[in-house]
CSV table of C-alpha atoms (C1' of nucleotides) in Angstrom, one decimal:
chain,number,residue,atom,x,y,z
A,1,MET,CA,-21.9,-42.8,-20.9
A,2,VAL,CA,-23.0,-42.8,-24.5
A,3,ASN,CA,-25.1,-39.8,-25.4
A,4,SER,CA,-28.0,-41.3,-27.3
A,5,ALA,CA,-31.0,-39.6,-25.7
A,6,ASP,CA,-29.7,-36.3,-24.6
A,7,GLU,CA,-31.6,-33.0,-24.4
A,8,THR,CA,-30.2,-31.7,-27.7
A,9,ALA,CA,-30.0,-33.4,-31.0
A,10,ASP,CA,-26.4,-34.6,-30.6
A,11,PHE,CA,-23.8,-35.8,-32.9
A,12,ASP,CA,-21.7,-38.7,-31.8
A,13,VAL,CA,-18.1,-37.8,-32.1
A,14,PRO,CA,-15.7,-40.6,-32.8
A,15,ASP,CA,-12.7,-41.3,-30.6
A,16,GLU,CA,-10.3,-40.0,-33.1
A,17,ILE,CA,-10.6,-37.7,-36.2
A,18,SER,CA,-7.7,-37.3,-38.6
A,19,GLY,CA,-5.3,-38.6,-36.1
A,20,LEU,CA,-6.4,-36.3,-33.4
A,21,ARG,CA,-7.5,-38.0,-30.2
A,22,MET,CA,-11.0,-36.7,-29.4
A,23,THR,CA,-10.9,-36.0,-25.7
A,24,ARG,CA,-14.0,-35.0,-23.8
A,25,GLN,CA,-13.2,-31.3,-24.2
A,26,ARG,CA,-12.4,-31.5,-27.9
A,27,SER,CA,-15.6,-33.5,-28.6
A,28,GLU,CA,-17.7,-31.0,-26.9
A,29,VAL,CA,-16.1,-28.1,-28.7
A,30,TYR,CA,-16.5,-29.9,-32.0
A,31,ARG,CA,-20.1,-30.8,-31.2
A,32,ILE,CA,-20.9,-27.1,-30.6
A,33,LEU,CA,-19.5,-26.1,-33.9
A,34,GLN,CA,-21.5,-28.8,-35.7
A,35,GLN,CA,-24.7,-27.9,-33.9
A,36,GLU,CA,-24.6,-24.2,-34.1
A,37,ARG,CA,-23.3,-23.1,-37.5
A,38,ASN,CA,-23.2,-19.5,-36.7
A,39,HIS,CA,-19.4,-19.1,-36.8
A,40,PRO,CA,-18.9,-18.6,-33.1
A,41,THR,CA,-15.8,-17.0,-31.6
A,42,ALA,CA,-13.7,-18.9,-29.1
A,43,ASN,CA,-15.5,-17.0,-26.4
A,44,ASP,CA,-18.9,-18.0,-27.8
A,45,VAL,CA,-17.8,-21.6,-27.7
A,46,PHE,CA,-16.5,-21.2,-24.2
A,47,MET,CA,-19.8,-19.9,-22.9
A,48,ARG,CA,-21.8,-22.7,-24.6
A,49,VAL,CA,-19.5,-25.5,-23.7
A,50,LYS,CA,-19.7,-24.5,-20.0
A,51,ASP,CA,-23.2,-26.0,-19.8
A,52,ARG,CA,-21.7,-29.4,-20.3
A,53,LEU,CA,-18.2,-29.0,-18.9
A,54,PRO,CA,-18.5,-26.3,-16.2
A,55,ASN,CA,-14.8,-26.5,-15.3
A,56,ILE,CA,-13.5,-25.9,-18.8
A,57,SER,CA,-11.2,-23.0,-19.2
A,58,LEU,CA,-11.0,-20.5,-22.1
A,59,ALA,CA,-7.4,-21.5,-22.7
A,60,THR,CA,-8.6,-25.1,-23.2
A,61,VAL,CA,-11.2,-23.9,-25.7
A,62,TYR,CA,-8.4,-22.1,-27.6
A,63,ASN,CA,-6.3,-25.3,-27.4
A,64,CYS,CA,-9.1,-27.5,-28.6
A,65,LEU,CA,-9.9,-25.1,-31.5
A,66,GLU,CA,-6.3,-24.9,-32.4
A,67,ALA,CA,-5.9,-28.7,-32.4
A,68,LEU,CA,-9.0,-29.1,-34.6
A,69,VAL,CA,-7.9,-26.4,-37.0
A,70,GLU,CA,-4.4,-27.9,-37.3
A,71,HIS,CA,-5.8,-31.3,-38.1
A,72,GLY,CA,-8.1,-29.9,-40.8
A,73,ILE,CA,-11.2,-30.7,-38.9
A,74,ILE,CA,-12.6,-27.2,-38.7
A,75,ARG,CA,-11.6,-23.9,-40.2
A,76,GLN,CA,-10.6,-20.6,-38.6
A,77,VAL,CA,-12.1,-17.6,-40.2
A,78,ASN,CA,-10.9,-14.0,-39.7
A,79,PHE,CA,-12.7,-10.9,-40.5
A,80,GLU,CA,-10.9,-7.6,-40.3
A,81,ARG,CA,-9.4,-7.4,-36.8
A,82,GLU,CA,-12.2,-9.1,-35.0
A,83,SER,CA,-11.9,-12.2,-32.9
A,84,SER,CA,-11.4,-15.3,-35.0
A,85,ARG,CA,-14.4,-17.4,-35.7
A,86,TYR,CA,-14.6,-21.1,-36.3
A,87,CYS,CA,-16.5,-23.0,-38.9
A,88,PRO,CA,-17.1,-26.8,-39.5
A,89,ASN,CA,-17.7,-26.3,-43.2
A,90,LEU,CA,-14.6,-27.5,-44.8
A,91,GLY,CA,-15.6,-27.2,-48.5
A,92,GLU,CA,-14.3,-24.2,-50.5
A,93,HIS,CA,-16.5,-21.3,-49.7
A,94,GLY,CA,-16.5,-17.7,-48.7
A,95,HIS,CA,-18.2,-15.6,-46.1
A,96,PHE,CA,-20.6,-12.7,-46.4
A,97,HIS,CA,-20.7,-10.4,-43.4
A,98,ASP,CA,-23.9,-8.5,-43.0
A,99,ALA,CA,-22.8,-5.2,-41.7
A,100,ALA,CA,-26.2,-4.5,-40.2
A,101,THR,CA,-26.7,-7.6,-38.1
A,102,GLY,CA,-23.2,-9.0,-37.9
A,103,VAL,CA,-24.4,-12.3,-39.1
A,104,ILE,CA,-22.1,-14.3,-41.3
A,105,HIS,CA,-23.4,-16.3,-44.2
A,106,ASP,CA,-21.5,-19.0,-46.1
A,107,VAL,CA,-21.2,-18.2,-49.7
A,108,HIS,CA,-20.4,-20.9,-52.4
A,109,PHE,CA,-19.3,-20.7,-55.9
A,110,LYS,CA,-21.7,-21.3,-58.7
A,111,PRO,CA,-21.1,-24.8,-60.1
A,112,GLY,CA,-18.0,-25.3,-62.2
A,113,ILE,CA,-16.2,-22.2,-61.1
A,114,ASN,CA,-12.6,-22.5,-60.2
A,115,LEU,CA,-11.3,-19.2,-58.7
A,116,THR,CA,-7.7,-19.8,-59.5
A,117,ASP,CA,-8.5,-19.9,-63.2
A,118,LEU,CA,-9.8,-16.4,-63.0
A,119,LEU,CA,-6.9,-14.8,-61.3
A,120,ASP,CA,-3.7,-13.5,-62.7
A,121,LEU,CA,-1.4,-15.3,-60.2
A,122,PRO,CA,2.3,-14.7,-59.8
A,123,PRO,CA,4.2,-17.2,-61.9
A,124,GLY,CA,4.9,-20.4,-60.1
A,125,ALA,CA,2.3,-19.7,-57.4
A,126,MET,CA,1.0,-22.9,-55.7
A,127,ILE,CA,-2.1,-22.2,-53.8
A,128,GLU,CA,-2.8,-23.9,-50.5
A,129,ASP,CA,-5.7,-21.9,-49.2
A,130,ILE,CA,-8.1,-19.3,-50.5
A,131,GLU,CA,-10.2,-17.0,-48.4
A,132,ILE,CA,-12.9,-14.9,-49.8
A,133,THR,CA,-14.7,-12.4,-47.6
A,134,LEU,CA,-17.5,-10.1,-48.6
A,135,ARG,CA,-18.9,-7.2,-46.6
A,136,GLY,CA,-22.2,-5.6,-47.2
A,137,LYS,CA,-25.8,-5.4,-46.3
A,138,LEU,CA,-28.8,-7.5,-46.9
A,139,ALA,CA,-31.7,-5.6,-48.5
A,140,ALA,CA,-34.8,-5.7,-46.2
A,141,SER,CA,-36.9,-8.4,-47.7
B,1,MET,CA,10.1,23.7,-48.4
B,2,VAL,CA,8.9,22.0,-51.6
B,3,ASN,CA,10.5,18.6,-52.2
B,4,SER,CA,11.6,18.7,-55.8
B,5,ALA,CA,15.1,17.5,-55.5
B,6,ASP,CA,15.1,15.2,-52.5
B,7,GLU,CA,17.2,12.1,-52.0
B,8,THR,CA,14.3,9.8,-52.9
B,9,ALA,CA,12.0,9.9,-55.8
B,10,ASP,CA,9.2,11.7,-54.1
B,11,PHE,CA,5.6,12.2,-54.7
B,12,ASP,CA,4.1,15.6,-54.1
B,13,VAL,CA,1.1,15.1,-51.9
B,14,PRO,CA,-1.7,17.6,-52.3
B,15,ASP,CA,-3.0,19.7,-49.4
B,16,GLU,CA,-6.2,17.7,-49.3
B,17,ILE,CA,-7.4,14.3,-50.6
B,18,SER,CA,-11.0,13.2,-50.6
B,19,GLY,CA,-11.8,15.8,-48.0
B,20,LEU,CA,-9.0,14.9,-45.6
B,21,ARG,CA,-6.6,17.6,-44.7
B,22,MET,CA,-3.1,16.3,-45.5
B,23,THR,CA,-1.1,17.3,-42.6
B,24,ARG,CA,2.7,16.8,-42.5
B,25,GLN,CA,2.4,13.5,-40.8
B,26,ARG,CA,-0.4,12.2,-43.0
B,27,SER,CA,1.6,13.3,-46.1
B,28,GLU,CA,4.7,11.5,-45.0
B,29,VAL,CA,2.8,8.3,-44.1
B,30,TYR,CA,1.0,8.4,-47.4
B,31,ARG,CA,4.2,9.0,-49.3
B,32,ILE,CA,5.8,6.0,-47.8
B,33,LEU,CA,2.9,3.8,-48.9
B,34,GLN,CA,3.2,5.2,-52.4
B,35,GLN,CA,7.0,4.7,-52.5
B,36,GLU,CA,7.3,1.3,-50.9
B,37,ARG,CA,4.6,-1.0,-52.2
B,38,ASN,CA,5.4,-3.9,-50.0
B,39,HIS,CA,2.3,-3.7,-47.8
B,40,PRO,CA,4.0,-2.4,-44.7
B,41,THR,CA,2.6,-2.8,-41.2
B,42,ALA,CA,1.9,0.3,-39.0
B,43,ASN,CA,5.2,-0.4,-37.3
B,44,ASP,CA,7.1,-0.6,-40.6
B,45,VAL,CA,5.6,2.7,-41.6
B,46,PHE,CA,6.5,4.1,-38.2
B,47,MET,CA,10.2,3.1,-38.5
B,48,ARG,CA,10.5,4.5,-42.0
B,49,VAL,CA,8.7,7.8,-41.3
B,50,LYS,CA,11.0,8.5,-38.4
B,51,ASP,CA,13.8,9.4,-40.9
B,52,ARG,CA,11.7,12.5,-41.9
B,53,LEU,CA,9.7,13.1,-38.7
B,54,PRO,CA,11.9,12.0,-35.8
B,55,ASN,CA,9.3,13.0,-33.2
B,56,ILE,CA,6.3,11.2,-34.7
B,57,SER,CA,4.7,8.6,-32.4
B,58,LEU,CA,3.4,5.2,-33.3
B,59,ALA,CA,-0.1,6.3,-32.2
B,60,THR,CA,0.0,9.1,-34.7
B,61,VAL,CA,1.0,6.6,-37.4
B,62,TYR,CA,-2.0,4.6,-36.5
B,63,ASN,CA,-4.2,7.7,-36.5
B,64,CYS,CA,-2.9,8.7,-39.9
B,65,LEU,CA,-3.4,5.3,-41.4
B,66,GLU,CA,-6.9,5.1,-39.9
B,67,ALA,CA,-7.8,8.5,-41.4
B,68,LEU,CA,-6.4,7.5,-44.8
B,69,VAL,CA,-8.4,4.2,-44.7
B,70,GLU,CA,-11.6,5.9,-43.6
B,71,HIS,CA,-11.3,8.4,-46.5
B,72,GLY,CA,-10.8,5.6,-49.0
B,73,ILE,CA,-7.3,6.8,-49.8
B,74,ILE,CA,-5.5,3.6,-48.9
B,75,ARG,CA,-6.7,0.1,-48.0
B,76,GLN,CA,-6.2,-1.9,-44.8
B,77,VAL,CA,-5.3,-5.6,-45.5
B,78,ASN,CA,-5.5,-8.3,-42.8
B,79,PHE,CA,-4.0,-11.7,-43.1
B,80,GLU,CA,-4.9,-14.3,-40.4
B,81,ARG,CA,-4.2,-12.7,-37.1
B,82,GLU,CA,-1.1,-10.8,-38.1
B,83,SER,CA,-0.7,-7.1,-37.9
B,84,SER,CA,-2.7,-5.1,-40.4
B,85,ARG,CA,-0.9,-4.1,-43.5
B,86,TYR,CA,-1.6,-1.0,-45.7
B,87,CYS,CA,-1.8,-0.8,-49.4
B,88,PRO,CA,-2.2,2.2,-51.7
B,89,ASN,CA,-3.6,0.1,-54.5
B,90,LEU,CA,-7.3,0.9,-54.5
B,91,GLY,CA,-8.5,-1.2,-57.5
B,92,GLU,CA,-10.2,-4.5,-56.9
B,93,HIS,CA,-7.5,-7.0,-56.3
B,94,GLY,CA,-6.5,-9.8,-54.0
B,95,HIS,CA,-3.3,-10.8,-52.1
B,96,PHE,CA,-1.1,-13.8,-52.4
B,97,HIS,CA,1.0,-14.5,-49.4
B,98,ASP,CA,4.1,-16.5,-50.1
B,99,ALA,CA,4.4,-18.7,-47.0
B,100,ALA,CA,8.1,-19.2,-47.5
B,101,THR,CA,9.2,-15.6,-47.7
B,102,GLY,CA,6.2,-13.7,-46.2
B,103,VAL,CA,6.1,-11.5,-49.2
B,104,ILE,CA,2.7,-10.3,-50.3
B,105,HIS,CA,1.9,-10.0,-54.0
B,106,ASP,CA,-1.1,-8.2,-55.4
B,107,VAL,CA,-3.3,-10.4,-57.5
B,108,HIS,CA,-5.7,-9.1,-60.2
B,109,PHE,CA,-8.6,-10.7,-61.9
B,110,LYS,CA,-8.2,-11.7,-65.5
B,111,PRO,CA,-10.0,-9.1,-67.7
B,112,GLY,CA,-13.7,-9.2,-67.8
B,113,ILE,CA,-14.2,-11.2,-64.6
B,114,ASN,CA,-16.7,-10.0,-62.0
B,115,LEU,CA,-16.5,-12.1,-58.9
B,116,THR,CA,-20.0,-11.5,-57.7
B,117,ASP,CA,-21.4,-13.1,-60.8
B,118,LEU,CA,-19.7,-16.3,-59.9
B,119,LEU,CA,-20.9,-16.6,-56.3
B,120,ASP,CA,-24.1,-17.8,-54.9
B,121,LEU,CA,-24.9,-14.8,-52.7
B,122,PRO,CA,-27.6,-14.7,-50.1
B,123,PRO,CA,-30.7,-13.1,-51.7
B,124,GLY,CA,-30.7,-9.3,-51.4
B,125,ALA,CA,-27.0,-9.1,-50.6
B,126,MET,CA,-25.5,-5.8,-51.5
B,127,ILE,CA,-21.7,-6.0,-51.6
B,128,GLU,CA,-19.6,-3.1,-50.4
B,129,ASP,CA,-16.2,-4.7,-50.2
B,130,ILE,CA,-14.5,-8.0,-51.3
B,131,GLU,CA,-11.4,-9.4,-49.9
B,132,ILE,CA,-9.5,-12.3,-51.5
B,133,THR,CA,-6.6,-13.8,-49.8
B,134,LEU,CA,-4.5,-16.7,-51.1
B,135,ARG,CA,-1.9,-18.5,-49.2
B,136,GLY,CA,0.7,-20.7,-50.8
B,137,LYS,CA,4.3,-21.0,-52.0
B,138,LEU,CA,6.1,-19.8,-55.1
B,139,ALA,CA,7.9,-22.6,-56.9
B,140,ALA,CA,11.6,-22.0,-57.0
B,141,SER,CA,12.2,-20.5,-60.5
C,1,DA,C1',-4.3,-53.3,-11.1
C,2,DA,C1',0.1,-50.5,-10.2
C,3,DT,C1',3.5,-47.7,-12.8
C,4,DA,C1',5.9,-44.8,-15.9
C,5,DG,C1',5.7,-41.9,-19.6
C,6,DT,C1',3.2,-38.8,-22.5
C,7,DA,C1',-0.5,-35.7,-23.6
C,8,DA,C1',-4.2,-32.7,-22.2
C,9,DT,C1',-6.2,-29.4,-19.1
C,10,DT,C1',-6.4,-25.5,-16.0
C,11,DA,C1',-5.6,-20.9,-14.0
C,12,DG,C1',-3.5,-17.2,-14.3
C,13,DA,C1',0.4,-14.4,-16.1
C,14,DA,C1',2.4,-12.5,-20.2
C,15,DT,C1',2.3,-10.6,-24.8
C,16,DA,C1',1.3,-7.9,-28.9
C,17,DA,C1',-1.4,-5.1,-31.6
C,18,DT,C1',-4.3,-1.6,-31.3
C,19,DT,C1',-7.2,2.0,-29.1
C,20,DC,C1',-8.0,5.5,-25.8
C,21,DT,C1',-7.1,9.5,-22.8
C,22,DT,C1',-5.2,13.7,-21.7
C,23,DG,C1',-2.8,17.6,-22.4
C,24,DA,C1',-0.2,20.3,-25.7
C,25,DT,C1',0.1,22.2,-30.6
C,26,DA,C1',-1.1,23.6,-34.8
C,27,DT,C1',-4.5,25.4,-38.1
C,28,DC,C1',-8.6,27.8,-39.8
C,29,DG,C1',-12.2,31.2,-40.1
C,30,DG,C1',-13.5,35.6,-38.8
D,1,DC,C1',-4.8,38.4,-33.7
D,2,DC,C1',-8.3,35.2,-31.3
D,3,DG,C1',-11.2,31.7,-30.3
D,4,DA,C1',-12.8,27.2,-32.1
D,5,DT,C1',-11.6,23.0,-33.9
D,6,DA,C1',-8.6,19.4,-35.4
D,7,DT,C1',-4.4,17.1,-34.8
D,8,DC,C1',-0.5,15.2,-32.4
D,9,DA,C1',2.4,12.9,-28.7
D,10,DA,C1',3.1,10.0,-24.8
D,11,DG,C1',1.8,6.7,-22.3
D,12,DA,C1',-1.9,4.0,-20.1
D,13,DA,C1',-5.6,0.8,-21.1
D,14,DT,C1',-7.8,-2.8,-23.7
D,15,DT,C1',-8.6,-7.1,-26.0
D,16,DA,C1',-7.6,-11.3,-28.1
D,17,DT,C1',-4.5,-14.6,-27.8
D,18,DT,C1',-0.5,-17.3,-26.2
D,19,DC,C1',2.5,-19.0,-22.8
D,20,DT,C1',3.9,-21.1,-18.3
D,21,DA,C1',3.8,-24.1,-14.7
D,22,DA,C1',1.4,-27.3,-12.0
D,23,DT,C1',-2.1,-30.8,-12.1
D,24,DT,C1',-4.7,-34.4,-14.0
D,25,DA,C1',-5.9,-37.9,-17.4
D,26,DC,C1',-4.8,-41.4,-20.5
D,27,DT,C1',-1.9,-45.3,-22.6
D,28,DA,C1',0.9,-49.0,-22.7
D,29,DT,C1',3.4,-52.1,-20.0
D,30,DT,C1',4.4,-55.0,-16.3
DNA sequence: AATAGTAATTAGAATAATTCTTGATATCGG
DNA sequence: CCGATATCAAGAATTATTCTAATTACTATT
């Protein structure tokens, strides 16, 4: 069954992404991340995916997320000691956590900015990954 | 007993810092962070502090660290899902994690750089805290 | 289409870091 | 010194996550 006229605005997920076989469970997990870009936790994904796969287990959601992260298809985002969150935005960006609402906003660099140029890195450091996290409040607008 | 000629190069810790009463346990925990600037975990601190306070419990170390963090005396640093690490360096700085050795190096901005100027923040965002984490390898030198 | 081999999924147990609870101690103000 | 409050210790409890073992699904081959 090809999902062309489903209830939600779906994404068709190919059979394979970056060498990872996209099983039913992985597709649905990935689809949820694409659809709802609010940086859900594994448990959030679990609750949402159960609508479509009522028998899925939380362990499978963790497995799927891990597989997607390892293949560079999504990113895992950690904030303090809270549950990990997952994010389909692969470009270099940071996260702003609104302390009042708990909402996470993606934050991008202004054009032409390269963070590593601005840091005094230890000699010989080869950067593989950068994480920028900001915590604060949004002024009532 | 005033520690002026102890085995290690000690710091005298005042009776109170930022309104936090410096009990024996909190002083010793704080002293360890000052002495060994390798971003220890709570358990690392626990093992080291037992030399001086053999009866201290891990829960107390956690309590002390939490009190120190809450009073802005030290910083708590998280990397992925690993145990929290603690750091007496209060100035704005990031952390470079050497994937090969696990060692964490403090990273500072080059002079005159203000990160928030370089980011496209959500309108009205008031930043209270910034965390920059870099992961990579140090080239063999 | 049956079969063998591999990979994925499930459910629940196990783990690890951290927090909580409770009772005992220490400290401070009067 | 005495009561009030804060801190500490020990171990239980919690939470997110990972592991284990058994089942199921998929792939390639006959």
